[in-house]
């Protein structure tokens, strides 16, 4: 039979699975010589047996417990229940991972009518002895016997009132004795049994209660919320008591070794004089800041400083420590790695590495990559007073204040007037792109974390809240209603994309500032990482942001956003509506200098860094008005103004829209299919790129354009498009008498392209895996439909463990990426490979890309720091394995 009970000097910190986090750390601290009251831990395996045996502590375990108790008694020179030198213990639960809200601790166990007298005699302090006894009855009755604390508090209040006292310290020894009688009477009333006097019985009862607490309602819910396996079980710690309530040279407290919100290297915490552990949490009295301990008990303070330095060095991390002082002597009762904000995590990592406590690699691994996101966005000042109107899904972080508008045209119009606006829509579509760009933030009443609004806003680093179902939007009369509150057009609201809260009016904000620590940590990350990080950027602003946040180039410059900008929408529309190629070419000629300007702006910012430009990808109807809306408009006009020329125009437009409309646009006439049918469009884009590059060369900026053809599924498609780009390039370059290196590559986003990558590679200088479309085509899901209709259920029922549009599906889609890279490199070893799309900014997907041997990942500018850190972490972890 395996050992089920460990004395504190038999365990160590790596035994969390058996001893629970608390038990393993109590053992570790005992081993390194810290003043920890002695005790023992019952393992999580014993908890499993308890449940297997039908909630019974079997005799083998009982024997082990009694034996451990004897060892504890021998070590402390005290005996549980002894009427001269009684031992008192605490019974503390402790799971593998910390689970607040599972079981409360029982302190002072072993107290009864005899031992309380002994304690009085030993300490010469009857008031203290009886206070400890009444605390025990109260805790035990609540935690173990399940009697509501309210009844006890009520009796205490009644007695104090009868005596004319205001606070507990006025209670005398006799008063506590009187209260104990009243408490005992309460216990009989509720359980029909007298309060248990036998200390062994008390102990066994308490152990049962800890095991039972593993399956109480709040513990089960907490586990579900935090994805903690039910199979862990809880350990039980039995520890000899130290008393913080013996007088003013005693007390209790909790402290972090560094500030958990700022990371400052200063003890941060609180203590209470003359109190027991639970009092600090209970909030009965207001604790004092830890710094004041230095004045009150300088000697104890120094002991604590030393202990905290030792613990930090030993655990190589910031610690969260519980302590108690008994008559001027310090005891450590718990330590664990402290929870902290992102800002604090970064500062602590850097400062601990600089102080030589941890290595740079450990510093990099200690910050959760996803957390960095918090640091790049403006946040609501939590100290501010505010009334939260309602909540939705926190789809994109950051906070914003602005006037409410209900459509994209208005967003644009008010933005142009210099107003800050928040776009509120039932949902957004690609038509809303201008509105989203113009708005400070976006709110939608429908859609999830990966709806159009969410994806676009995240890409732009704008706050966004989705799926606010309580929001009843009336776009017609321009207002929304949440229960009784109505918010009108142009009213001011504030949104918090970190929590999903919508607040009426303005709220104070904290601006993001990237500390020197942040830059230092990322500089270390850049030294480590074995994969480049680029950004997706379509314009000058995004490019500037990308550079500022450390991108090493642009991995995806989408040209469709350029077509959607207001100043060119008219020509773009004419181009699409052209009835002949000739007509279309005239429009394209007008677009050419505009496109050239777009590229020049981006090249100018990126200088010599690589920029991958993707030729037009979406189907043409995306640039035209919505079919249904247009139909309604035309129908109405046929009645109101049947002879107007405007109607003629609209009818023509409608006809074209109907012609272009597709059954399934995602799989329709888009990407290179567009370039093959209308080569003049791609030719114009290629010309614009080379003209822009020539301008740069003349300025001494040596751009090497990377031109990317989207949606290739067959090598012949790429062959023709490649020739088109080369012919165009050569003509333009010859005319300017300039030589220039350039590359032509393709997106790999159709399974067939990955599977025939040898053939495709023959025509390509680089591959960029478009994992969004590749996920759609591999799963056969259209993203919007999947996320809108069934994906949530799939996740809830564990059919899929992650949303494959957020976290790369390594098994399926990832396999295609690997096939693509390997087959491609088999014929072209120097083939450059990368991934663009949201996955390029997600930590586990980045690790996958590193292992698959890709040269770079590309993600939205705001996720670049996260990607740099995640790339470094994946590289360090890989080195650790090999
Ligand atoms: P939690 O996990 O809820 O923090 P703990 O088991 O850590 O519960 O205990 C609650 C409080 O009781 C803490 O303040 C702790 O320091 C104190 N405490 C626990 N055991 C002892 C003991 N043997 N002597 C003195 N105080 C104790
Ligand atoms: Mg604790
Ligand atoms: Mg695509």
CSV table of N, CA, C and O in Angstrom, one decimal, residues 460-525:
chain,number,residue,atom,x,y,z
A,460,UNK,N,-7.5,45.9,-36.3
A,460,UNK,CA,-7.1,47.3,-36.3
A,460,UNK,C,-6.7,47.7,-34.9
A,460,UNK,O,-6.4,48.9,-34.7
A,461,UNK,N,-6.8,46.8,-34.0
A,461,UNK,CA,-6.5,47.2,-32.6
A,461,UNK,C,-7.6,48.1,-32.0
A,461,UNK,O,-7.3,49.0,-31.1
A,462,UNK,N,-8.8,48.0,-32.5
A,462,UNK,CA,-9.9,48.9,-31.9
A,462,UNK,C,-10.7,48.1,-30.9
A,462,UNK,O,-11.0,46.9,-31.2
A,463,UNK,N,-11.2,48.7,-29.9
A,463,UNK,CA,-12.0,48.0,-28.9
A,463,UNK,C,-13.3,47.5,-29.6
A,463,UNK,O,-13.8,48.3,-30.5
A,464,UNK,N,-13.8,46.4,-29.2
A,464,UNK,CA,-15.1,45.9,-29.8
A,464,UNK,C,-15.8,45.0,-28.8
A,464,UNK,O,-15.2,44.2,-28.1
A,465,UNK,N,-17.1,45.2,-28.7
A,465,UNK,CA,-18.0,44.4,-27.9
A,465,UNK,C,-19.0,43.8,-28.8
A,465,UNK,O,-19.7,44.5,-29.6
A,466,UNK,N,-19.2,42.4,-28.8
A,466,UNK,CA,-20.1,41.8,-29.7
A,466,UNK,C,-21.2,41.1,-28.8
A,466,UNK,O,-21.1,40.9,-27.6
A,467,UNK,N,-22.2,40.7,-29.6
A,467,UNK,CA,-23.3,39.8,-29.0
A,467,UNK,C,-23.9,40.4,-27.7
A,467,UNK,O,-24.2,39.7,-26.8
A,468,UNK,N,-24.2,41.7,-27.7
A,468,UNK,CA,-24.8,42.4,-26.6
A,468,UNK,C,-26.3,42.2,-26.8
A,468,UNK,O,-27.0,43.1,-27.3
A,469,UNK,N,-26.8,41.0,-26.3
A,469,UNK,CA,-28.2,40.7,-26.6
A,469,UNK,C,-29.2,41.6,-26.0
A,469,UNK,O,-30.3,41.8,-26.4
A,470,UNK,N,-28.8,42.2,-24.8
A,470,UNK,CA,-29.8,43.0,-24.1
A,470,UNK,C,-30.0,44.4,-24.8
A,470,UNK,O,-30.8,45.2,-24.5
A,471,UNK,N,-29.2,44.6,-25.9
A,471,UNK,CA,-29.2,45.9,-26.6
A,471,UNK,C,-30.3,45.8,-27.7
A,471,UNK,O,-30.2,45.0,-28.6
A,472,UNK,N,-31.4,46.6,-27.6
A,472,UNK,CA,-32.4,46.5,-28.6
A,472,UNK,C,-32.2,47.8,-29.5
A,472,UNK,O,-32.4,48.9,-29.1
A,473,UNK,N,-31.6,47.5,-30.7
A,473,UNK,CA,-31.2,48.6,-31.5
A,473,UNK,C,-32.3,48.9,-32.5
A,473,UNK,O,-32.9,48.0,-33.2
A,474,UNK,N,-32.7,50.2,-32.6
A,474,UNK,CA,-33.6,50.6,-33.6
A,474,UNK,C,-32.9,51.5,-34.6
A,474,UNK,O,-32.7,52.7,-34.3
A,475,UNK,N,-32.3,51.0,-35.7
A,475,UNK,CA,-31.5,51.8,-36.6
A,475,UNK,C,-32.3,52.8,-37.3
A,475,UNK,O,-31.8,53.9,-37.7
A,476,UNK,N,-33.6,52.6,-37.4
A,476,UNK,CA,-34.5,53.5,-38.1
A,476,UNK,C,-34.6,54.8,-37.3
A,476,UNK,O,-34.3,55.9,-37.8
A,477,UNK,N,-35.0,54.7,-36.1
A,477,UNK,CA,-35.1,55.9,-35.3
A,477,UNK,C,-33.9,56.3,-34.5
A,477,UNK,O,-33.8,57.2,-33.7
A,478,UNK,N,-32.8,55.5,-34.8
A,478,UNK,CA,-31.5,55.9,-34.3
A,478,UNK,C,-31.4,55.9,-32.8
A,478,UNK,O,-31.2,57.0,-32.2
A,479,UNK,N,-31.7,54.8,-32.1
A,479,UNK,CA,-31.5,54.7,-30.7
A,479,UNK,C,-31.4,53.3,-30.3
A,479,UNK,O,-31.8,52.4,-31.1
A,480,UNK,N,-30.9,53.1,-29.1
A,480,UNK,CA,-31.0,51.7,-28.6
A,480,UNK,C,-31.5,51.7,-27.2
A,480,UNK,O,-31.4,52.8,-26.5
A,481,UNK,N,-32.1,50.6,-26.8
A,481,UNK,CA,-32.7,50.6,-25.5
A,481,UNK,C,-32.1,49.3,-24.7
A,481,UNK,O,-32.0,48.3,-25.3
A,482,UNK,N,-31.7,49.6,-23.5
A,482,UNK,CA,-31.4,48.5,-22.6
A,482,UNK,C,-32.3,48.5,-21.4
A,482,UNK,O,-32.2,49.5,-20.7
A,483,UNK,N,-33.1,47.6,-21.3
A,483,UNK,CA,-34.2,47.6,-20.2
A,483,UNK,C,-34.8,49.0,-20.2
A,483,UNK,O,-35.4,49.4,-21.2
A,484,UNK,N,-34.7,49.8,-19.1
A,484,UNK,CA,-35.4,51.1,-19.1
A,484,UNK,C,-34.6,52.2,-19.7
A,484,UNK,O,-35.2,53.3,-19.9
A,485,UNK,N,-33.3,52.0,-20.0
A,485,UNK,CA,-32.5,53.1,-20.4
A,485,UNK,C,-32.5,53.2,-22.0
A,485,UNK,O,-32.3,52.2,-22.7
A,486,UNK,N,-32.7,54.4,-22.4
A,486,UNK,CA,-32.7,54.7,-23.9
A,486,UNK,C,-31.4,55.5,-24.2
A,486,UNK,O,-31.2,56.5,-23.5
A,487,UNK,N,-30.6,55.1,-25.1
A,487,UNK,CA,-29.5,55.9,-25.6
A,487,UNK,C,-29.8,56.3,-27.0
A,487,UNK,O,-30.0,55.5,-27.9
A,488,UNK,N,-29.7,57.7,-27.2
A,488,UNK,CA,-30.0,58.2,-28.5
A,488,UNK,C,-28.8,58.5,-29.3
A,488,UNK,O,-27.7,58.6,-28.8
A,489,UNK,N,-29.1,58.6,-30.6
A,489,UNK,CA,-28.1,59.1,-31.6
A,489,UNK,C,-27.2,60.2,-31.0
A,489,UNK,O,-27.8,61.2,-30.4
A,490,UNK,N,-25.9,60.1,-31.1
A,490,UNK,CA,-25.0,61.1,-30.6
A,490,UNK,C,-24.9,61.3,-29.1
A,490,UNK,O,-24.1,62.2,-28.6
A,491,UNK,N,-25.6,60.5,-28.3
A,491,UNK,CA,-25.3,60.4,-26.9
A,491,UNK,C,-23.9,59.8,-26.7
A,491,UNK,O,-23.4,59.1,-27.5
A,492,UNK,N,-23.2,60.2,-25.6
A,492,UNK,CA,-21.9,59.7,-25.3
A,492,UNK,C,-21.9,58.4,-24.5
A,492,UNK,O,-22.6,58.3,-23.5
A,493,UNK,N,-21.2,57.4,-25.0
A,493,UNK,CA,-21.0,56.2,-24.2
A,493,UNK,C,-19.5,55.8,-24.2
A,493,UNK,O,-18.7,56.3,-25.0
A,494,UNK,N,-19.2,54.9,-23.2
A,494,UNK,CA,-17.8,54.4,-23.1
A,494,UNK,C,-17.9,52.9,-23.2
A,494,UNK,O,-18.8,52.4,-22.6
A,495,UNK,N,-17.0,52.3,-23.9
A,495,UNK,CA,-17.0,50.9,-23.9
A,495,UNK,C,-15.7,50.3,-23.4
A,495,UNK,O,-14.6,50.9,-23.6
A,496,UNK,N,-15.7,49.2,-22.7
A,496,UNK,CA,-14.5,48.6,-22.2
A,496,UNK,C,-14.4,47.2,-22.9
A,496,UNK,O,-15.1,46.2,-22.5
A,497,UNK,N,-13.5,47.1,-23.8
A,497,UNK,CA,-13.4,45.9,-24.6
A,497,UNK,C,-12.7,44.8,-23.8
A,497,UNK,O,-12.7,43.6,-24.3
A,498,UNK,N,-12.1,45.1,-22.7
A,498,UNK,CA,-11.5,44.1,-21.9
A,498,UNK,C,-12.5,43.3,-21.1
A,498,UNK,O,-12.3,42.1,-20.8
A,499,UNK,N,-13.6,43.9,-20.7
A,499,UNK,CA,-14.6,43.3,-19.9
A,499,UNK,C,-16.0,43.1,-20.6
A,499,UNK,O,-16.8,42.4,-20.2
A,500,UNK,N,-16.1,43.8,-21.7
A,500,UNK,CA,-17.4,43.8,-22.5
A,500,UNK,C,-18.4,44.7,-21.9
A,500,UNK,O,-19.6,44.6,-22.3
A,501,UNK,N,-18.0,45.7,-21.0
A,501,UNK,CA,-19.0,46.6,-20.4
A,501,UNK,C,-19.3,47.8,-21.3
A,501,UNK,O,-18.4,48.4,-21.9
A,502,UNK,N,-20.5,48.2,-21.2
A,502,UNK,CA,-21.0,49.5,-21.9
A,502,UNK,C,-21.4,50.4,-20.8
A,502,UNK,O,-22.2,50.0,-19.9
A,503,UNK,N,-20.9,51.6,-20.8
A,503,UNK,CA,-21.1,52.6,-19.8
A,503,UNK,C,-21.7,53.9,-20.4
A,503,UNK,O,-21.2,54.3,-21.5
A,504,UNK,N,-22.7,54.5,-19.7
A,504,UNK,CA,-23.2,55.7,-20.3
A,504,UNK,C,-22.3,56.8,-19.8
A,504,UNK,O,-21.9,56.9,-18.7
A,505,UNK,N,-21.9,57.7,-20.8
A,505,UNK,CA,-21.1,58.9,-20.5
A,505,UNK,C,-19.6,58.6,-20.6
A,505,UNK,O,-19.2,57.5,-21.1
A,506,UNK,N,-18.8,59.5,-20.1
A,506,UNK,CA,-17.4,59.4,-20.2
A,506,UNK,C,-16.8,58.8,-18.9
A,506,UNK,O,-17.3,59.1,-17.8
A,507,UNK,N,-15.7,58.1,-19.0
A,507,UNK,CA,-15.1,57.5,-17.9
A,507,UNK,C,-13.6,57.8,-18.0
A,507,UNK,O,-13.0,57.7,-19.1
A,508,UNK,N,-12.9,58.1,-16.9
A,508,UNK,CA,-11.4,58.3,-17.0
A,508,UNK,C,-10.7,57.1,-17.4
A,508,UNK,O,-11.1,56.0,-17.1
A,509,UNK,N,-9.6,57.3,-18.2
A,509,UNK,CA,-8.9,56.2,-18.8
A,509,UNK,C,-7.4,56.3,-18.4
A,509,UNK,O,-6.9,57.3,-18.1
A,510,UNK,N,-6.8,55.2,-18.6
A,510,UNK,CA,-5.3,55.1,-18.4
A,510,UNK,C,-4.7,54.8,-19.8
A,510,UNK,O,-5.1,53.8,-20.4
A,511,UNK,N,-3.8,55.7,-20.2
A,511,UNK,CA,-3.2,55.5,-21.5
A,511,UNK,C,-2.1,54.4,-21.4
A,511,UNK,O,-1.5,54.3,-20.4
A,512,UNK,N,-2.0,53.6,-22.5
A,512,UNK,CA,-1.0,52.6,-22.5
A,512,UNK,C,0.4,53.3,-22.5
A,512,UNK,O,0.6,54.2,-23.3
A,513,UNK,N,1.3,52.8,-21.8
A,513,UNK,CA,2.7,53.3,-22.0
A,513,UNK,C,3.6,52.1,-21.9
A,513,UNK,O,3.6,51.3,-21.0
A,514,UNK,N,4.4,51.9,-23.0
A,514,UNK,CA,5.2,50.8,-23.0
A,514,UNK,C,6.5,51.1,-22.3
A,514,UNK,O,7.3,51.9,-22.7
A,515,UNK,N,6.7,50.4,-21.1
A,515,UNK,CA,7.8,50.7,-20.2
A,515,UNK,C,9.1,50.3,-20.9
A,515,UNK,O,9.1,49.5,-21.8
A,516,UNK,N,10.2,50.7,-20.3
A,516,UNK,CA,11.5,50.2,-20.7
A,516,UNK,C,11.6,48.7,-20.5
A,516,UNK,O,12.3,48.0,-21.2
A,517,UNK,N,10.9,48.2,-19.5
A,517,UNK,CA,10.9,46.8,-19.2
A,517,UNK,C,10.3,46.0,-20.4
A,517,UNK,O,10.8,45.0,-20.8
A,518,UNK,N,9.2,46.6,-20.9
A,518,UNK,CA,8.5,45.9,-22.0
A,518,UNK,C,9.5,45.8,-23.2
A,518,UNK,O,9.6,44.8,-23.8
A,519,UNK,N,10.2,46.9,-23.5
A,519,UNK,CA,11.1,46.9,-24.6
A,519,UNK,C,12.3,46.0,-24.4
A,519,UNK,O,12.7,45.3,-25.3
A,520,UNK,N,12.7,45.9,-23.1
A,520,UNK,CA,13.8,45.1,-22.8
A,520,UNK,C,13.4,43.6,-23.0
A,520,UNK,O,14.2,42.8,-23.6
A,521,UNK,N,12.3,43.2,-22.5
A,521,UNK,CA,11.8,41.8,-22.6
A,521,UNK,C,11.7,41.4,-24.1
A,521,UNK,O,12.1,40.3,-24.5
A,522,UNK,N,11.1,42.3,-24.9
A,522,UNK,CA,11.0,42.0,-26.3
A,522,UNK,C,12.3,42.0,-27.0
A,522,UNK,O,12.5,41.2,-28.0
A,523,UNK,N,13.2,42.8,-26.6
A,523,UNK,CA,14.6,42.7,-27.2
A,523,UNK,C,15.2,41.4,-26.9
A,523,UNK,O,15.8,40.8,-27.8
A,524,UNK,N,15.0,40.9,-25.7
A,524,UNK,CA,15.5,39.5,-25.4
A,524,UNK,C,14.8,38.5,-26.3
A,524,UNK,O,15.4,37.5,-26.7
A,525,UNK,N,13.5,38.7,-26.4
A,525,UNK,CA,12.7,37.7,-27.2
A,525,UNK,C,13.3,37.7,-28.7
A,525,UNK,O,13.4,36.6,-29.2
